[in-house]
Short mmCIF file of C-alpha atoms in Angstrom, two decimals:
data_model
loop_
_atom_site.label_atom_id
_atom_site.label_comp_id
_atom_site.label_asym_id
_atom_site.label_seq_id
_atom_site.Cartn_x
_atom_site.Cartn_y
_atom_site.Cartn_z
CA UNK N 45 8.86 30.89 -13.95
CA UNK N 46 10.54 28.39 -11.84
CA UNK N 47 13.62 29.00 -9.67
CA UNK N 48 16.35 26.97 -8.15
CA UNK N 49 18.07 28.26 -5.05
CA UNK N 50 20.68 26.62 -2.80
CA UNK N 51 21.44 28.29 0.56
CA UNK N 52 24.38 27.25 2.68
CA UNK N 53 23.06 27.26 6.31
CA UNK N 54 25.99 24.99 7.50
CA UNK N 55 23.59 22.48 8.86
CA UNK N 56 24.43 18.77 9.37
CA UNK N 57 21.51 17.85 7.08
CA UNK N 58 19.99 19.06 3.93
CA UNK N 59 16.33 20.32 3.93
CA UNK N 60 14.85 20.61 0.42
CA UNK N 61 11.62 21.63 -1.07
CA UNK N 62 10.59 21.08 -4.69
CA UNK N 63 7.39 22.75 -5.61
CA UNK N 64 5.12 23.88 -8.42
CA UNK N 65 1.97 25.76 -9.14
CA UNK N 66 -1.10 23.38 -8.82
CA UNK N 67 -4.79 23.58 -9.37
CA UNK N 68 -6.72 26.15 -7.21
CA UNK N 69 -9.71 25.38 -4.89
CA UNK N 70 -12.09 26.00 -7.77
CA UNK N 71 -10.53 23.86 -10.44
CA UNK N 72 -12.73 20.87 -10.32
CA UNK N 73 -12.13 17.97 -11.10
CA UNK N 74 -8.36 18.82 -11.48
CA UNK N 75 -7.92 19.58 -7.81
CA UNK N 76 -9.00 16.03 -6.83
CA UNK N 77 -6.75 14.42 -9.48
CA UNK N 78 -3.83 16.54 -8.01
CA UNK N 79 -4.78 15.52 -4.49
CA UNK N 80 -4.69 11.80 -5.46
CA UNK N 81 -1.35 12.27 -7.27
CA UNK N 82 0.14 14.06 -4.13
CA UNK N 83 -1.11 11.20 -2.05
CA UNK N 84 0.37 8.48 -4.38
CA UNK N 85 3.64 10.39 -4.45
CA UNK N 86 4.33 11.19 -0.82
CA UNK N 87 1.03 10.82 1.19
CA UNK N 88 0.92 9.66 4.82
CA UNK N 89 1.34 5.94 4.01
CA UNK N 90 4.71 4.29 3.95
CA UNK N 91 3.96 2.76 0.57
CA UNK N 92 3.95 6.15 -1.27
CA UNK N 93 6.30 6.16 -4.25
CA UNK N 94 8.78 8.67 -2.86
CA UNK N 95 8.83 7.02 0.57
CA UNK N 96 9.27 3.45 -0.80
CA UNK N 97 12.14 4.49 -3.11
CA UNK N 98 14.16 7.01 -1.18
CA UNK N 99 13.53 5.92 2.48
CA UNK N 100 12.64 2.33 2.55
CA UNK N 101 14.61 0.96 -0.38
CA UNK N 102 17.62 3.31 -0.35
CA UNK N 103 17.74 4.72 3.20
CA UNK N 104 18.79 8.17 1.72
CA UNK N 105 16.21 10.40 3.53
CA UNK N 106 15.09 10.89 7.08
CA UNK N 107 11.61 11.61 5.77
CA UNK N 108 9.92 12.61 2.54
CA UNK N 109 6.42 13.71 1.79
CA UNK N 110 4.35 15.50 -0.80
CA UNK N 111 1.66 17.98 0.14
CA UNK N 112 -1.02 19.87 -2.01
CA UNK N 113 -2.49 23.08 -0.66
CA UNK N 114 -5.42 24.80 -2.39
CA UNK N 115 -6.10 28.51 -2.39
CA UNK N 116 -8.98 30.46 -4.18
CA UNK N 117 -6.70 31.63 -7.02
CA UNK N 118 -4.00 29.07 -7.06
CA UNK N 119 -2.49 25.94 -5.43
CA UNK N 120 0.89 24.60 -4.35
CA UNK N 121 2.22 21.04 -4.70
CA UNK N 122 5.39 20.60 -2.61
CA UNK N 123 7.82 17.63 -2.09
CA UNK N 124 9.82 18.08 1.03
CA UNK N 125 12.62 15.86 2.38
CA UNK N 126 15.58 15.86 4.64
CA UNK N 127 18.77 13.93 3.92
CA UNK N 128 22.58 13.84 4.63
CA UNK N 129 24.53 16.12 2.20
CA UNK N 130 26.27 13.31 0.40
CA UNK N 131 22.78 11.89 -0.60
CA UNK N 132 21.35 15.09 -2.04
CA UNK N 133 22.20 14.52 -5.70
CA UNK N 134 21.11 10.90 -5.57
CA UNK N 135 17.81 12.02 -3.87
CA UNK N 136 17.12 14.68 -6.50
CA UNK N 137 17.92 12.23 -9.38
CA UNK N 138 15.63 9.59 -7.90
CA UNK N 139 12.81 12.13 -7.48
CA UNK N 140 13.23 13.45 -11.09
CA UNK N 141 13.23 9.75 -12.36
CA UNK N 142 9.85 9.10 -10.51
CA UNK N 143 8.35 12.37 -11.73
CA UNK N 144 9.39 11.57 -15.23
CA UNK N 145 7.92 8.09 -15.05
CA UNK N 146 4.62 9.63 -13.80
CA UNK N 147 4.60 11.78 -16.89
CA UNK N 148 5.44 9.08 -19.36
CA UNK N 149 3.83 5.89 -18.09
CA UNK N 150 0.26 5.74 -17.07
CA UNK N 151 -0.72 3.61 -14.07
CA UNK N 152 -2.27 0.27 -14.64
CA UNK N 153 -5.97 -0.25 -13.64
CA UNK N 154 -4.78 -2.52 -10.88
CA UNK N 155 -2.42 0.16 -9.47
CA UNK N 156 -5.14 2.78 -9.72
CA UNK N 157 -7.57 0.53 -7.87
CA UNK N 158 -5.09 0.14 -5.03
CA UNK N 159 -4.42 3.85 -4.89
CA UNK N 160 -8.26 4.70 -4.85
CA UNK N 161 -8.74 2.15 -1.99
CA UNK N 162 -5.92 3.68 -0.05
CA UNK N 163 -7.26 7.25 -0.46
CA UNK N 164 -10.75 6.32 0.44
CA UNK N 165 -9.51 4.44 3.48
CA UNK N 166 -7.49 7.56 4.52
CA UNK N 167 -10.66 9.72 4.12
CA UNK N 168 -12.64 7.23 6.16
CA UNK N 169 -10.14 7.45 9.05
CA UNK N 170 -9.94 11.11 8.85
CA UNK N 171 -13.76 11.37 9.06
CA UNK N 172 -13.61 9.86 12.57
CA UNK N 173 -12.18 13.21 13.84
CA UNK N 174 -15.17 15.40 14.50
CA UNK N 175 -12.98 18.58 14.47
CA UNK N 176 -11.50 17.72 10.99
CA UNK N 177 -14.94 16.79 9.70
CA UNK N 178 -16.43 20.14 10.83
CA UNK N 179 -13.51 22.11 9.32
CA UNK N 180 -13.84 20.27 6.05
CA UNK N 181 -17.54 20.77 5.84
CA UNK N 182 -17.18 24.47 6.68
CA UNK N 183 -14.58 24.95 3.96
CA UNK N 184 -16.83 23.25 1.40
CA UNK N 185 -19.81 25.36 2.43
CA UNK N 186 -17.91 28.55 2.20
CA UNK N 187 -16.21 27.65 -1.12
CA UNK N 188 -19.06 26.00 -3.10
CA UNK N 189 -22.23 26.59 -0.95
CA UNK N 190 -22.55 22.73 -0.73
CA UNK N 191 -21.23 19.81 1.24
CA UNK N 192 -20.47 16.59 -0.61
CA UNK N 193 -21.69 13.35 0.83
CA UNK N 194 -19.19 10.53 1.34
CA UNK N 195 -20.91 8.77 -1.59
CA UNK N 196 -20.35 11.74 -3.87
CA UNK N 197 -16.71 11.92 -2.89
CA UNK N 198 -16.26 8.28 -3.54
CA UNK N 199 -17.81 8.75 -6.92
CA UNK N 200 -15.48 11.59 -7.89
CA UNK N 201 -12.43 9.54 -6.74
CA UNK N 202 -13.66 6.47 -8.62
CA UNK N 203 -13.92 8.68 -11.76
CA UNK N 204 -10.21 9.58 -11.84
CA UNK N 205 -8.46 7.81 -14.69
CA UNK N 206 -4.76 6.83 -15.33
CA UNK N 207 -4.88 9.42 -18.20
CA UNK N 208 -6.02 12.17 -15.87
CA UNK N 209 -3.21 11.41 -13.40
CA UNK N 210 -0.63 11.32 -16.20
CA UNK N 211 -1.89 14.62 -17.59
CA UNK N 212 -1.70 16.22 -14.21
CA UNK N 213 1.86 14.93 -13.76
CA UNK N 214 2.75 16.50 -17.03
CA UNK N 215 1.16 19.72 -16.04
CA UNK N 216 2.89 19.84 -12.64
CA UNK N 217 6.33 18.30 -13.25
CA UNK N 218 7.19 19.89 -16.65
CA UNK N 219 10.91 20.91 -16.58
CA UNK N 220 10.08 24.63 -16.37
CA UNK N 221 7.36 24.25 -13.79
CA UNK N 222 9.19 22.74 -10.86
CA UNK N 223 11.15 25.05 -8.57
CA UNK N 224 13.55 24.04 -5.78
CA UNK N 225 14.85 25.49 -2.48
CA UNK N 226 17.66 23.66 -0.84
CA UNK N 227 19.16 24.44 2.59
CA UNK N 228 22.54 22.89 3.05
#
């Protein structure tokens, strides 16, 4: 049920979104695996896979990120980027190549250890914001009737395997699962 739409807005740059259906708020532990995969792909760090390849190495995009939003009945994973029109095809091909690699080649234990460390560090930094912490705890309480301790969260992140990440990549990035919306 994917779609691919290109709309000519006569802009000087391309704005693109690639997206797919993702685990819902209640799909545990898949939602945490999806969150880690989104962070690895295009999280807030400059060493995310998409940022390293398309921005830092190639200079093709102004910015690129991957986000994961969870709803009660569904979720959305979205890759968004902006680039010059002549770079669009190269960007799409590079993204497809990275997504295919995620489906075919599992991460090494060393890579996964670094990804876990980064995610846990980002969670620690975000916990310094009282407002963000309260919103997170409120969401957890409403959704599950419980609030995970930092130790429980760490335990769940540590339990994610390379095989789980690869299986999630296969689920999310199958050829018929990924949609695109491109504004030219």
